[in-house]
Every structure is written in C-alpha cells, then in structure tokens.
XYZ file of C-alpha atoms in Angstrom:
735
model
C 58.333 -137.303 100.919
C 58.556 -133.285 100.325
C 59.317 -132.044 96.807
C 62.465 -129.924 96.928
C 63.730 -127.432 94.565
C 66.800 -127.933 92.394
C 69.263 -125.505 93.386
C 69.859 -124.566 89.618
C 66.127 -124.704 87.650
C 62.236 -124.507 88.214
C 59.929 -128.076 88.620
C 57.975 -128.930 85.965
C 54.780 -127.807 87.686
C 56.097 -123.954 88.138
C 57.194 -124.095 84.268
C 53.279 -125.183 83.404
C 52.134 -122.289 85.514
C 54.254 -119.611 84.359
C 53.395 -120.357 80.360
C 49.799 -120.163 81.303
C 50.062 -116.652 82.872
C 52.203 -115.406 79.919
C 49.591 -116.652 77.475
C 46.813 -114.925 79.281
C 48.463 -111.584 79.631
C 49.445 -111.942 76.000
C 45.937 -112.129 74.911
C 44.903 -109.203 76.808
C 47.715 -107.337 75.324
C 46.758 -108.293 71.637
C 43.137 -107.080 72.364
C 44.116 -104.204 73.448
C 46.811 -103.245 70.805
C 44.446 -104.073 67.899
C 41.601 -101.423 69.307
C 44.449 -98.738 69.688
C 46.159 -99.358 66.223
C 42.297 -98.840 64.992
C 41.965 -95.668 66.727
C 45.535 -94.359 65.522
C 44.818 -94.777 61.738
C 41.668 -92.478 61.651
C 43.522 -89.889 63.822
C 46.795 -90.606 61.626
C 44.931 -89.777 58.375
C 42.864 -86.673 59.596
C 46.128 -84.811 61.115
C 47.917 -85.623 57.845
C 45.040 -84.326 55.641
C 45.041 -81.213 58.092
C 48.713 -80.401 57.578
C 48.125 -80.832 53.699
C 45.558 -78.178 53.649
C 47.547 -75.895 55.560
C 50.489 -76.365 53.308
C 48.384 -75.564 50.165
C 47.020 -72.303 51.505
C 50.272 -71.291 52.293
C 51.510 -72.200 48.840
C 48.561 -70.410 47.122
C 49.791 -67.288 49.084
C 53.112 -67.749 48.393
C 52.918 -68.387 44.561
C 50.008 -65.913 44.520
C 48.093 -68.612 42.384
C 45.063 -71.024 43.361
C 46.079 -74.706 45.015
C 43.621 -77.120 45.220
C 43.662 -80.427 47.288
C 41.178 -82.712 45.292
C 39.490 -86.010 46.518
C 38.395 -88.492 43.647
C 35.154 -89.644 45.224
C 32.861 -89.079 48.425
C 34.610 -92.188 49.961
C 38.315 -92.029 49.481
C 41.823 -93.166 50.721
C 43.573 -90.728 48.317
C 43.922 -87.014 47.153
C 45.954 -85.250 44.603
C 47.168 -81.339 44.748
C 46.154 -79.174 41.644
C 47.798 -75.723 41.225
C 49.222 -73.420 38.622
C 47.602 -69.794 37.761
C 47.706 -70.547 34.030
C 45.579 -73.673 34.141
C 44.981 -76.411 37.096
C 48.336 -78.880 36.770
C 48.360 -82.292 38.944
C 51.472 -81.614 41.068
C 51.321 -84.775 43.282
C 49.103 -87.315 44.408
C 48.811 -89.547 47.992
C 47.120 -92.643 48.443
C 46.772 -93.743 52.144
C 45.179 -97.395 51.233
C 48.481 -99.214 52.700
C 49.419 -96.792 55.270
C 45.812 -96.337 57.042
C 44.079 -99.467 55.062
C 40.605 -99.077 57.699
C 40.531 -95.364 57.269
C 38.834 -92.964 54.590
C 37.673 -89.329 53.894
C 34.007 -88.602 53.431
C 32.333 -85.700 52.129
C 28.299 -85.362 52.924
C 25.717 -83.128 53.601
C 23.834 -82.581 57.042
C 22.695 -80.048 59.308
C 20.890 -78.082 56.170
C 24.327 -77.893 54.362
C 23.823 -76.800 50.535
C 26.239 -78.446 48.249
C 28.743 -75.511 47.231
C 29.589 -74.900 43.537
C 32.656 -72.700 42.842
C 31.551 -69.366 41.877
C 33.195 -66.365 39.896
C 34.863 -63.960 42.828
C 35.315 -60.588 41.752
C 38.306 -59.843 44.175
C 40.063 -63.027 43.701
C 42.865 -63.249 43.201
C 45.199 -60.220 43.711
C 46.315 -60.536 40.117
C 42.817 -59.278 39.190
C 42.884 -61.363 35.718
C 42.008 -64.953 36.742
C 38.598 -66.088 37.186
C 38.352 -68.847 39.698
C 35.286 -70.636 38.061
C 37.149 -70.612 34.646
C 40.302 -72.011 36.438
C 38.112 -74.648 38.374
C 36.067 -75.879 35.463
C 39.345 -77.193 33.847
C 40.160 -79.834 37.274
C 40.920 -82.841 35.650
C 37.570 -84.626 36.876
C 34.635 -82.216 37.253
C 33.115 -84.599 39.690
C 35.855 -84.788 41.841
C 35.489 -83.163 45.436
C 37.806 -79.976 45.849
C 38.800 -77.427 48.401
C 40.532 -74.511 46.446
C 42.842 -71.948 48.270
C 43.129 -68.734 46.409
C 46.083 -66.133 46.537
C 44.546 -64.350 49.648
C 44.345 -67.520 51.720
C 40.761 -67.822 51.077
C 39.072 -70.925 50.423
C 36.342 -71.953 47.833
C 34.640 -75.377 47.314
C 33.857 -77.343 44.439
C 30.934 -79.900 44.672
C 31.444 -79.587 48.487
C 28.657 -78.607 51.221
C 29.084 -75.367 52.718
C 27.728 -75.396 56.378
C 26.698 -72.819 58.707
C 29.035 -70.304 59.942
C 30.696 -70.730 56.461
C 32.713 -73.503 56.762
C 33.150 -77.010 54.899
C 33.549 -80.374 56.985
C 35.755 -83.424 55.863
C 34.841 -86.596 57.945
C 38.047 -89.015 58.404
C 37.020 -92.324 60.050
C 37.490 -96.221 60.198
C 34.207 -96.634 58.133
C 31.292 -94.706 57.876
C 27.217 -95.498 57.762
C 25.507 -92.444 55.887
C 21.698 -91.901 54.935
C 21.487 -89.755 51.648
C 24.759 -87.823 52.582
C 24.189 -87.482 56.379
C 26.136 -89.609 58.459
C 24.514 -91.927 60.932
C 27.416 -94.323 62.493
C 31.233 -94.065 62.325
C 34.417 -95.930 64.045
C 36.808 -93.233 65.358
C 35.874 -90.360 63.519
C 37.169 -86.883 63.348
C 35.959 -83.668 61.404
C 38.383 -81.309 59.608
C 36.743 -78.006 59.404
C 37.751 -75.613 56.551
C 36.381 -71.987 56.853
C 35.852 -70.172 54.036
C 38.516 -67.442 55.673
C 41.174 -70.257 55.035
C 41.718 -71.673 58.497
C 41.833 -75.397 59.234
C 40.785 -77.289 62.261
C 40.624 -80.532 63.786
C 38.349 -81.669 66.317
C 37.258 -85.344 67.473
C 33.959 -86.473 66.240
C 31.448 -85.633 63.727
C 30.944 -81.685 63.908
C 26.925 -81.162 63.634
C 25.410 -84.557 63.578
C 24.187 -87.402 65.912
C 26.282 -90.204 64.905
C 26.719 -93.622 66.614
C 30.272 -94.693 67.307
C 30.684 -98.199 66.310
C 33.702 -100.819 65.892
C 35.328 -100.666 62.641
C 32.843 -100.452 59.611
C 33.894 -102.295 56.466
C 34.907 -99.809 53.974
C 32.481 -99.652 50.760
C 32.416 -97.705 47.346
C 35.994 -96.523 48.205
C 37.644 -94.194 45.179
C 41.250 -93.662 45.543
C 42.092 -93.362 41.449
C 44.077 -89.776 41.156
C 45.582 -88.665 37.930
C 49.705 -88.843 37.538
C 51.579 -85.732 37.845
C 51.674 -83.917 34.769
C 52.888 -82.113 32.237
C 56.238 -83.697 30.964
C 59.149 -81.087 30.533
C 59.580 -79.144 27.363
C 56.222 -76.857 27.680
C 57.902 -73.443 28.112
C 57.846 -70.775 25.168
C 57.580 -67.440 24.395
C 53.910 -66.277 23.310
C 55.592 -63.298 21.213
C 58.969 -61.743 20.649
C 59.823 -59.096 23.554
C 58.226 -55.748 22.632
C 58.854 -52.154 23.696
C 56.062 -50.440 25.064
C 54.190 -48.157 24.198
C 54.784 -49.513 20.278
C 56.810 -46.894 18.608
C 55.029 -45.086 15.684
C 57.903 -45.496 13.537
C 60.283 -48.035 13.301
C 63.883 -46.575 12.903
C 66.412 -47.794 10.060
C 69.504 -50.295 10.775
C 67.247 -52.770 12.666
C 66.424 -50.833 15.424
C 63.510 -51.581 17.505
C 62.940 -48.487 19.441
C 64.674 -45.505 20.521
C 64.944 -43.988 23.742
C 66.064 -40.477 25.074
C 69.146 -40.392 27.328
C 67.647 -39.087 30.530
C 64.274 -41.181 29.190
C 63.265 -44.825 29.630
C 61.247 -47.465 27.926
C 59.161 -50.358 28.873
C 59.908 -53.686 27.557
C 57.209 -56.838 27.583
C 57.732 -60.433 27.704
C 54.992 -62.891 27.249
C 55.673 -66.180 27.890
C 53.342 -69.764 27.902
C 54.252 -72.652 30.012
C 52.437 -76.298 30.020
C 53.339 -76.687 33.825
C 50.837 -73.746 34.310
C 53.453 -71.694 36.256
C 54.315 -69.823 38.139
C 57.572 -68.165 36.148
C 60.200 -66.320 37.112
C 62.322 -63.696 34.776
C 65.798 -62.147 34.839
C 66.830 -59.292 32.724
C 70.006 -58.052 31.282
C 71.306 -55.093 29.342
C 74.270 -54.353 27.116
C 76.060 -51.612 25.345
C 79.002 -49.414 25.190
C 78.461 -47.637 28.416
C 77.277 -50.705 30.572
C 74.027 -52.150 31.198
C 71.350 -49.497 32.174
C 69.235 -49.435 35.002
C 66.235 -52.018 35.090
C 63.272 -51.412 37.264
C 63.440 -54.806 38.344
C 66.612 -56.313 39.601
C 67.402 -59.876 40.101
C 65.197 -62.593 39.164
C 61.383 -61.529 40.198
C 58.079 -63.686 39.408
C 56.081 -63.063 36.156
C 52.273 -62.024 36.086
C 49.743 -64.255 34.769
C 47.572 -62.305 32.266
C 44.062 -63.886 31.707
C 43.057 -61.289 28.994
C 41.494 -62.216 25.859
C 41.442 -59.362 23.238
C 40.780 -59.711 19.868
C 42.629 -58.032 16.893
C 40.199 -54.835 16.644
C 41.562 -51.390 15.657
C 40.658 -50.056 19.009
C 42.718 -52.407 21.031
C 45.578 -52.781 18.702
C 45.821 -49.092 18.629
C 46.332 -48.893 22.133
C 50.008 -48.357 22.889
C 49.682 -50.036 26.380
C 48.835 -53.523 25.025
C 52.540 -54.571 24.566
C 52.097 -56.442 21.654
C 52.748 -55.471 17.914
C 50.254 -54.203 16.059
C 47.505 -56.750 14.573
C 48.452 -59.458 17.174
C 45.718 -60.750 19.268
C 46.426 -61.265 23.192
C 45.582 -64.360 24.850
C 45.978 -65.597 28.274
C 49.948 -65.854 29.067
C 52.687 -65.019 31.566
C 53.503 -61.181 31.281
C 56.638 -59.256 32.787
C 57.136 -55.397 32.308
C 60.224 -53.989 33.309
C 61.232 -50.279 32.716
C 65.051 -49.734 31.233
C 66.935 -46.583 31.236
C 70.160 -46.120 29.739
C 73.261 -45.546 31.527
C 74.003 -42.195 32.698
C 77.059 -41.411 30.368
C 75.098 -42.821 27.052
C 75.635 -40.583 24.130
C 73.269 -40.179 21.142
C 73.256 -42.901 18.522
C 74.549 -45.746 20.542
C 73.030 -48.924 20.789
C 71.933 -51.232 23.377
C 70.576 -54.719 23.686
C 68.003 -55.899 25.981
C 67.422 -59.794 26.697
C 65.622 -62.002 29.352
C 65.984 -65.401 30.817
C 62.576 -67.009 31.775
C 62.355 -70.054 34.037
C 59.528 -72.472 35.219
C 58.996 -74.512 38.350
C 60.819 -77.366 36.558
C 63.909 -75.840 35.793
C 63.652 -75.041 32.261
C 64.505 -71.975 30.840
C 64.633 -69.752 27.664
C 66.213 -66.591 26.739
C 64.893 -64.032 24.489
C 66.275 -60.670 23.066
C 64.421 -57.387 22.162
C 64.668 -57.469 18.225
C 67.872 -57.916 16.902
C 71.445 -57.423 18.385
C 72.058 -53.558 19.441
C 68.210 -52.995 19.129
C 67.628 -49.733 21.546
C 69.508 -46.692 20.045
C 70.040 -43.672 22.288
C 68.013 -40.357 20.481
C 67.761 -36.672 21.474
C 65.455 -35.742 23.958
C 61.712 -35.555 23.051
C 59.601 -33.789 25.847
C 55.966 -33.097 26.213
C 54.811 -30.760 28.986
C 51.518 -30.712 29.984
C 48.967 -30.528 32.802
C 47.471 -33.386 34.640
C 44.896 -32.637 37.043
C 44.224 -35.241 39.686
C 40.534 -36.559 40.141
C 41.392 -38.941 42.904
C 42.916 -36.137 45.434
C 40.702 -33.221 46.679
C 37.570 -31.671 45.516
C 34.518 -33.512 44.626
C 35.757 -33.657 40.793
C 39.604 -33.233 41.655
C 39.649 -29.871 40.153
C 41.606 -28.319 43.065
C 44.690 -30.241 42.376
C 46.664 -29.942 39.058
C 50.366 -31.433 38.348
C 53.203 -29.292 35.679
C 54.497 -32.757 34.028
C 56.256 -33.647 30.925
C 56.705 -37.098 29.218
C 58.105 -38.547 26.176
C 55.936 -38.431 22.854
C 55.412 -42.163 23.027
C 53.669 -41.652 26.647
C 56.625 -43.168 28.871
C 58.875 -41.227 31.394
C 56.212 -39.138 33.262
C 57.854 -36.879 35.468
C 55.803 -34.316 37.746
C 57.523 -31.246 38.295
C 55.054 -30.002 40.715
C 52.838 -31.374 43.609
C 49.268 -30.634 44.602
C 49.377 -27.153 46.331
C 45.593 -27.051 46.830
C 45.376 -23.867 44.138
C 42.664 -24.021 41.823
C 44.585 -24.766 38.641
C 47.831 -24.848 36.705
C 47.843 -23.895 33.190
C 50.151 -23.187 29.817
C 53.342 -25.112 30.530
C 55.955 -23.633 27.900
C 59.267 -25.029 27.342
C 62.417 -22.922 27.689
C 64.779 -23.029 24.260
C 66.962 -25.394 26.414
C 64.203 -27.874 27.370
C 65.686 -27.424 31.103
C 62.747 -25.352 32.368
C 59.333 -24.671 32.640
C 57.383 -21.452 32.650
C 53.487 -21.860 33.673
C 51.000 -20.248 35.845
C 49.103 -21.151 39.010
C 46.086 -19.705 40.609
C 43.985 -19.939 43.279
C 40.258 -17.915 44.271
C 41.245 -15.213 47.087
C 39.063 -12.677 49.386
C 35.875 -13.657 51.961
C 33.789 -14.962 49.165
C 36.531 -15.868 46.719
C 35.357 -13.081 44.192
C 39.315 -12.699 43.005
C 41.797 -14.863 41.398
C 45.390 -14.606 42.485
C 47.656 -15.785 39.470
C 51.535 -16.445 39.966
C 53.960 -16.894 37.181
C 56.169 -19.641 38.030
C 59.490 -21.181 36.779
C 60.915 -24.811 37.461
C 63.494 -26.992 36.210
C 62.790 -29.945 34.216
C 63.433 -32.369 37.425
C 61.079 -30.388 39.378
C 63.918 -28.379 41.373
C 64.394 -24.569 42.045
C 60.756 -23.564 41.395
C 60.809 -20.016 41.498
C 57.490 -17.392 41.884
C 58.588 -14.766 39.157
C 54.926 -12.285 39.281
C 51.982 -12.337 41.207
C 48.798 -10.393 40.687
C 45.119 -10.684 41.306
C 41.863 -9.968 39.303
C 38.710 -11.269 37.790
C 39.510 -14.761 36.480
C 37.404 -14.942 33.444
C 39.215 -11.761 32.025
C 42.599 -13.359 32.894
C 44.991 -14.426 30.073
C 48.763 -15.051 31.106
C 50.739 -16.769 28.707
C 53.818 -17.034 29.085
C 56.051 -17.079 26.141
C 60.098 -17.174 26.414
C 62.570 -14.857 24.420
C 64.987 -16.384 21.795
C 67.562 -16.840 24.416
C 65.621 -18.036 27.357
C 66.690 -15.232 29.769
C 63.060 -13.356 29.944
C 59.589 -14.280 29.902
C 56.783 -12.178 28.245
C 53.218 -12.696 29.586
C 49.988 -10.931 30.241
C 49.033 -9.381 33.646
C 46.915 -6.823 35.084
C 47.960 -3.241 35.013
C 46.692 -2.177 37.978
C 45.506 -4.389 40.783
C 43.633 -1.878 42.407
C 41.829 -1.543 38.950
C 42.076 -4.626 37.721
C 39.914 -4.047 34.765
C 42.753 -3.583 31.992
C 45.525 -6.002 31.448
C 48.808 -5.541 29.737
C 52.308 -7.376 28.320
C 54.722 -7.325 30.875
C 58.476 -8.852 30.436
C 60.315 -10.266 33.204
C 63.930 -11.117 33.436
C 64.330 -14.429 35.043
C 68.332 -14.409 36.220
C 68.856 -13.537 39.670
C 65.916 -11.654 41.238
C 62.908 -11.555 38.458
C 62.740 -7.960 37.307
C 59.620 -7.372 35.876
C 58.906 -3.938 33.377
C 55.590 -3.309 31.446
C 55.880 -3.414 27.461
C 52.230 -2.011 26.682
C 50.016 0.024 28.357
C 45.969 -0.031 27.942
C 44.116 3.233 28.320
C 40.897 3.110 30.357
C 37.614 2.945 28.539
C 33.966 3.811 29.347
C 31.829 0.909 30.375
C 34.526 -1.665 29.366
C 38.018 -2.775 29.693
C 41.013 -3.861 27.427
C 42.815 -7.011 27.272
C 46.385 -7.263 26.263
C 46.881 -10.954 25.802
C 47.836 -14.174 23.902
C 51.937 -12.892 24.008
C 54.164 -14.535 21.745
C 58.056 -13.762 21.619
C 59.649 -13.780 18.098
C 61.179 -17.070 17.598
C 64.680 -15.471 16.424
C 64.670 -11.631 17.739
C 64.157 -10.919 21.105
C 63.398 -7.160 20.015
C 59.827 -8.074 19.116
C 56.435 -9.482 21.202
C 53.394 -10.639 19.287
C 50.225 -9.609 21.076
C 46.488 -9.237 20.588
C 44.172 -6.557 21.953
C 40.914 -7.164 23.106
C 38.250 -4.220 23.931
C 35.407 -5.542 25.872
C 32.582 -2.949 26.125
C 29.680 -3.799 28.146
C 27.446 -1.443 26.403
C 25.681 -3.648 23.573
C 25.029 -0.466 21.666
C 28.433 0.541 21.683
C 30.749 -1.031 18.877
C 33.648 -3.361 20.195
C 37.050 -3.615 18.623
C 40.118 -5.755 18.486
C 43.202 -5.983 17.103
C 46.604 -7.459 16.546
C 49.825 -5.994 17.581
C 53.653 -5.982 17.506
C 55.514 -4.474 20.560
C 59.451 -3.629 20.145
C 61.161 -4.264 23.223
C 64.823 -2.228 23.537
C 66.733 -2.772 27.168
C 68.488 0.366 26.121
C 65.250 2.536 25.977
C 62.703 1.507 28.584
C 60.089 3.533 26.816
C 60.394 1.467 23.615
C 57.919 -1.060 24.303
C 55.308 1.340 25.801
C 53.499 1.344 22.760
C 53.235 -1.100 19.883
C 55.036 -0.221 16.780
C 52.794 -2.210 14.489
C 49.054 -2.181 14.548
C 48.125 -4.507 11.564
C 44.500 -5.326 11.854
C 41.824 -3.745 13.928
C 38.382 -5.377 13.443
C 34.609 -5.223 14.784
C 33.754 -7.999 17.157
C 30.237 -9.384 16.352
C 30.759 -11.689 19.439
C 31.390 -8.858 21.946
C 34.209 -11.020 23.280
C 37.896 -11.843 21.778
C 37.977 -12.038 17.838
C 41.842 -11.832 17.083
C 42.240 -15.241 18.513
C 45.943 -15.716 19.546
C 48.136 -14.676 16.747
C 51.502 -16.562 16.359
C 54.802 -16.060 14.524
C 55.878 -18.677 11.985
C 58.818 -20.728 12.871
C 61.454 -18.230 11.250
C 59.627 -15.163 12.212
C 59.190 -14.194 8.713
C 54.963 -14.400 8.844
C 52.213 -13.673 11.196
C 49.026 -16.046 11.202
C 46.073 -14.546 12.988
C 42.212 -14.956 12.868
C 39.857 -11.914 12.613
C 35.918 -12.248 12.795
C 36.465 -15.908 13.047
C 38.562 -16.288 9.657
C 42.479 -17.191 9.164
C 44.859 -15.049 8.169
C 48.808 -14.053 7.375
C 50.727 -11.242 6.762
C 54.299 -11.064 6.252
C 56.671 -9.311 8.770
C 60.161 -8.122 7.704
C 62.725 -5.858 9.419
C 60.185 -5.082 12.007
C 57.517 -4.127 9.971
C 54.295 -5.830 8.837
C 54.150 -5.649 5.097
C 51.750 -6.780 2.250
C 48.219 -7.206 2.242
C 46.375 -9.980 4.572
C 45.790 -13.364 2.741
C 42.790 -15.418 3.859
C 43.241 -19.168 4.209
C 40.195 -20.124 6.142
C 39.706 -23.753 5.833
C 35.955 -24.463 4.601
C 33.673 -26.710 6.726
C 34.655 -25.209 9.669
C 33.045 -22.625 12.440
C 34.476 -19.591 13.987
C 38.393 -20.030 13.775
C 40.666 -18.975 16.479
C 44.049 -20.226 18.151
C 46.199 -20.412 14.297
C 49.778 -21.913 14.787
C 52.459 -22.685 12.085
C 54.353 -25.799 12.131
C 57.681 -25.876 12.439
C 58.638 -26.021 8.717
C 56.400 -22.891 8.046
C 54.664 -25.046 5.341
C 51.304 -25.475 7.293
C 48.912 -23.888 9.671
C 46.970 -25.777 12.237
C 43.656 -23.991 13.537
C 40.657 -24.933 15.794
C 37.294 -23.664 15.291
C 34.186 -22.958 18.355
C 33.267 -26.668 17.963
C 36.550 -27.837 19.153
C 37.737 -29.347 15.702
C 41.294 -29.159 14.454
C 42.039 -28.305 10.706
C 45.541 -28.112 8.672
C 46.121 -25.614 6.126
C 48.505 -26.535 3.393
C 50.882 -23.894 2.052
C 49.372 -24.295 -1.684
C 46.183 -22.990 -0.107
C 44.318 -26.540 0.450
C 43.236 -27.677 3.951
C 42.759 -31.091 5.746
C 40.463 -31.898 8.383
C 39.122 -31.921 10.708
C 41.719 -34.048 12.007
C 40.795 -34.081 15.454
C 37.672 -33.262 17.431
C 36.885 -32.025 21.021
C 40.187 -30.162 21.245
C 41.126 -28.553 24.430
C 44.598 -27.543 23.316
C 47.329 -28.529 20.796
C 50.792 -27.632 19.404
C 52.981 -29.007 16.415
C 56.051 -31.391 17.148
C 59.266 -30.302 16.355
C 59.038 -32.255 13.170
C 56.306 -30.386 11.524
C 54.393 -33.261 10.738
C 52.551 -34.307 13.709
C 50.817 -32.614 16.459
C 49.939 -33.350 20.297
C 46.527 -32.737 21.211
C 44.749 -32.734 24.685
C 40.910 -33.324 24.242
C 37.787 -32.607 26.616
C 37.957 -36.112 28.132
C 41.463 -35.473 29.450
C 43.348 -37.581 26.709
C 46.259 -36.722 25.041
C 46.781 -37.898 21.181
C 49.968 -37.358 18.653
C 47.733 -36.851 15.399
C 49.865 -37.083 11.942
C 48.936 -33.557 10.051
C 46.921 -35.517 7.326
C 44.847 -37.392 9.866
C 46.261 -40.645 8.753
C 47.497 -41.735 11.956
C 46.069 -40.825 15.476
C 47.973 -42.375 18.655
C 46.544 -42.141 22.238
C 49.730 -41.217 24.417
C 48.121 -40.647 27.467
C 49.724 -42.720 30.449
C 47.503 -44.825 32.842
C 46.009 -42.547 35.598
C 46.994 -39.368 33.363
C 44.141 -36.770 32.990
C 45.785 -34.089 30.313
C 44.531 -30.442 30.511
C 45.608 -27.128 29.044
C 47.723 -26.577 26.009
C 50.781 -28.856 25.655
C 54.307 -27.977 24.914
C 56.568 -30.165 22.484
C 60.430 -29.534 22.634
C 63.159 -31.457 20.930
C 66.937 -31.513 21.589
C 69.233 -30.471 18.829
C 70.333 -33.649 16.856
C-alpha cells in the first residue's frame, strides 16, 4: 500500500516533524534573545548617563551656576541632579532599577588613582563670588559620589577618584566584582570618562584595568535611595528694600529716597533670596510725568549671585558702593544693579517711580518699589570735575595717561571728556560759570633729552565735544604754574604762562578770549632779576567784576645770600585800555621768603569778592577789597596745630576759610576766629561745594571724598577704577 497526500492538508507524520523543528528553532532564539537583552541593559544605561552628564554641563554654562550629578553609593542604579547658585537644591532624581534591572553604576579606585575631594577654585565660577567647596559641603549627603560642572563647563569631583590624565571614570555593567575598589570581573562593562575640562566620552570595557568578562553578576550592595526634589513653592522674597547706590548723604523731604540731575543717572540695587537656589530674573520699570526714563538693562535679565558676607562695621557701611542702607549687614543673596536716567524732557522737581518684578524658576514672582511712590526727584545739576590717572594704560605706573572727567558728587555719572593722549599729565580742570565747559592744561616733555615741558591750555564741552587748544608754550616743568580761571561771564580765561619762550625764566599773567579764534594778551610783565626769576602764578578772576585778576608774585633767587621776596597783587583789566593790565593796581603784601620758594600761597577772593584771603610766611591772612582797592589792615586767622599753611579758599557763603598745611592736613577757619581740624589728611587738592557746607577732597592715594566742614561726615565718592588727581572743581546749576 502507498500513503497518499490529501489534496487539502498535512499527514499526521508531517505535523509531528514540523512542531519538532519549530521547538528546536525557538529554543535557540530564546537563548540568543536572553544574551542580547543582557548586553543592551548596560549599554543603554551607559548611553543615558552619558547624555545626562553632557546636559548637566550645558545647563551649568547656560545658568552660570554649578550643576551636580550625584550617585547615592559606590554601586547604584539611580542618580539625582542638584543645581542652584545660592545653595545646592535637588531638581530631579532617576531610578533605573526597573528599566535596567541587571545593570548598575560603579565608582572605584585603580591605576594609582587618588580619591578626589572638591577643593576651592579661585577662578571658578565666572561670577567670582561663589566658593565651590562651600557649595559642595551643602549637598544632601556628604558621602555620595558627585560630578560637579562649573559655570565654565569644567568639572570637579566629590568623593570620586581622579585618574591619570585628569579624568574621572564611571563604570556601567551588569554587575561587577571589585577588590578594595579595583574591578576584577564585570559583565558587559562600559566606561564613562569625564575630563576635568568637561568632555564626556563613552567607551567599551573598563578603562585602565585588567577585568575578566563574565556572565551577568548578581547585583549586591545597591544604593538607590535619592532625596526628593525640593523645595516647595513660596521661598522667593526681597532680602532688603530697593536702594539707590551710592547711598544719598541726605534724604530729601517729602518721602523722596534719592535725587538725580536731569543729565545724570542713579544706580538702583535689588537684593532677593529664593529657597529654590536660583537662578532668578528681573524686569525693571519706571513711571513719571515724562515717561519711564532709560534703564541700562532693558527687558527681563538674569540676576547675579553675590556670596559676600560683610559685617555691619563702620568701614563697610560707609562705603557708598555696598548698595544697602547704612548699618545693614550684607549676607549672600541675588543682586541686580541697574542704572536709570531721567527722560530727556524731565524738569526740576519732577518725581519718578522705579520698580521691579523678580521671578524664580518655578514661575513665582514678587514686585518691589524704590521707597514710596514718586520716590526719585529731579534736581539741578551738580558736577565735580577732576583728573583720573589711568594705572592700567601706558607707563610703568600709568603716569603717562590722564583723563579729564566729571561726575556727580555722589560718585555716579562719570563722564570722560578727554582720552589718553600720551601726554605726561593733565591738570587743574575748572568749570565755566554755565557748567558747560571745562578749561584745563595738558603737557608733555619735549626736546632731544626731554629737558623742557610743553604746556597747552585747552577748553572742552562737558560732553567731550569741541576740544580746542587756546594757548601753548614751553619751559621748565617745575617752574610752571598755569591756572586757569574763568571771567564772571565765561567769555575769557586768565592763566599763567611763560613770558618769553626763548627766555623762559619768568612767567606772567595772560588773558584769552575764548569765543571764535582765541585772542591772548598779557596782563602783567615780570622784570628780569640777577641770579633768579619771577613767577606770576595762581591766577584767580574776581567773581563778579571782570576788571580784576588776583595773582601771586614769587621771586626766586639762586643766590642764598640774597633775600627773596614774594607778594600778592591785583591787576586791573580794561578792554578799552590795552595797557591797563600791564602793571598791578594793588600790591598789598610783600614778604621775605624763608624757604626760598613760594610763600604767598594761592590767594583767593571771597565768594562775593569783598575780601581776599592769602598766606604769607606760612600764616593765613585776609584783607578787604572795596571799589578796586585793598583797604584796612591784614587780619591773621592762622589755625593752631598746623604747620606751614598754603592754598586758602573762602566758602561760598563767605563764613569759612579752608586751608592746607605742608603735611597735607586740611583745616577750616570760622568767621568768629575759631577753627576746626584737621578734617582731612594727605590732601592733594580740594575745593568748596556750592552749599558752603561741604568740601570735595582728593588725597595722596587717588581717592576722592566729600567732607563736611566740621569733619562730622566723610564719604568716599571715588567710583570703582577711578584714581583722582589734582584739584577738583565743584559746579552747581541755578535752582
């Protein structure tokens, strides 16, 4: 008999054979699938943690704050991420025990690696105030293993080993055997290499170790406990009220927090705290009669973390650049500083409101206003002109570069009206009566051996435009005293200059009309004397009458046996009589010079022009000046306790006289004959404020101060990076 195939099916034998073949094939397939799944677990976990590390680095750079990836044990299947500049805050945690149940992370020590403890880093991060060690000590668990990315993208490790070449190594495998930290056997291992420069690389195997590859190893001592994300909402608040910087010396009436001139600006400071650790952002807003004004930062901008800790000491609290009210201690917080300028059409006495909105990463926000409503008042301009010498540009000590600058008497709104021009120095800036122009001189050494000094008289607008040279001459630098001084109407400038460039011994007073082409003519002549020369210096124009110029005459004789004389003079100027100023109309003191140098030190008019104050022989005197004539006897008002006095000046109310002695100490003489002082020391130059109550002083260290005439208050108004030099000049607009 023959078996025959049915036309529509399989025989029983065929079905049995077919099921047997399928079973055999399925068995091989299941075996293969099991091995592949085991391999993809360690690789998948390794690839994911590599991308997490790269993302953490990018986040640290973007937020400009440290970001840490932290593992809760030497062997683990989980990690958590920590960030926040103010303090390390847990943002998220991931547990792979269900996704990759056979795989784990492993931190160990081999190949002569040393455990790495995070150290302080002077140049990390870029905000310069965050100490990375202090930050890392606040991590949730000091025993955990952490990779910390800094704002520059570099890496520091906590409790992890630093391997040769400056890298950290994280092993990912399906279980691992290790002997005192060194791996000996692993299943399907991968190494994640993290360099200190921030690169993250994944490679097959265990880098730098001889490790046997074995089948999957049962996981042991796994630590998967990670802290929950924190903190809850509600942690955003202002650390202190908004403040104006620098702190105003006097708080005006009517709830006004600070004042600002129309063409000036103020700096507003916001200080905030946040339980999330940051980062924070801020938006500034202004409101007033003529619009919002102008902010130096428009729109929403990041705040900056400031980790400074300052005690409430007088030295720190008197510093106008701390940005907090006097007596308030400074603790770490988020800070924003913004400059605000009034609208172009703002008028005196108008009031404006400055406010801000601060937001954190959770979307919370708070608002704050500077003081009460309408808290910034527009006031007439105050301008202090000075010389800033630049120690960072040219010359061994920066003495080759000087700026003529002016600023508000609070230390803000610095305007440089000149640029470094490689001259030796610029000196004696003086305001014209309108506050729109500054006269000064600028000089440099000339000649084959630089044996002479070329001095140039300049005038420039207060915004730095239209700088013009009015006069130029050359001579010996140490014999040069230039001035200048504006006439009451601001049309002319009086100054001292050499009489003859070919015979540059004597100097005389000259006057320059500044409108149009400068026109210069002599006011005095100095006769030639044997073995010496004569200086006509320290020029001062009468404050209300343009017919009179005050100056000192200093006779210098090189023969010590010859008696030297000095004097104080008033010269008359008459445009209709060119010869009127050739000789002084008044000589009211002539004295012997025991020092062989200038004795009649820089005579000055009173503010009203009715008196003249001067120094003779190191003592201080005043005389009356009425109808073009010096009258009465000299009244000595030398303050006790000083040395050899020079440079006297009346206050603007004529009730006080300031004077400096040869040790740089500043004294104030009151109208009743009493004196105060010294109210300042190491004085390089000074001038009275328009209110007659304060003085602006530059010292030998390049600092500029506003000092009350009683010495009761003393405020440093030197802006950061500013080095004050020469005699300052203080101008105020009419109310």
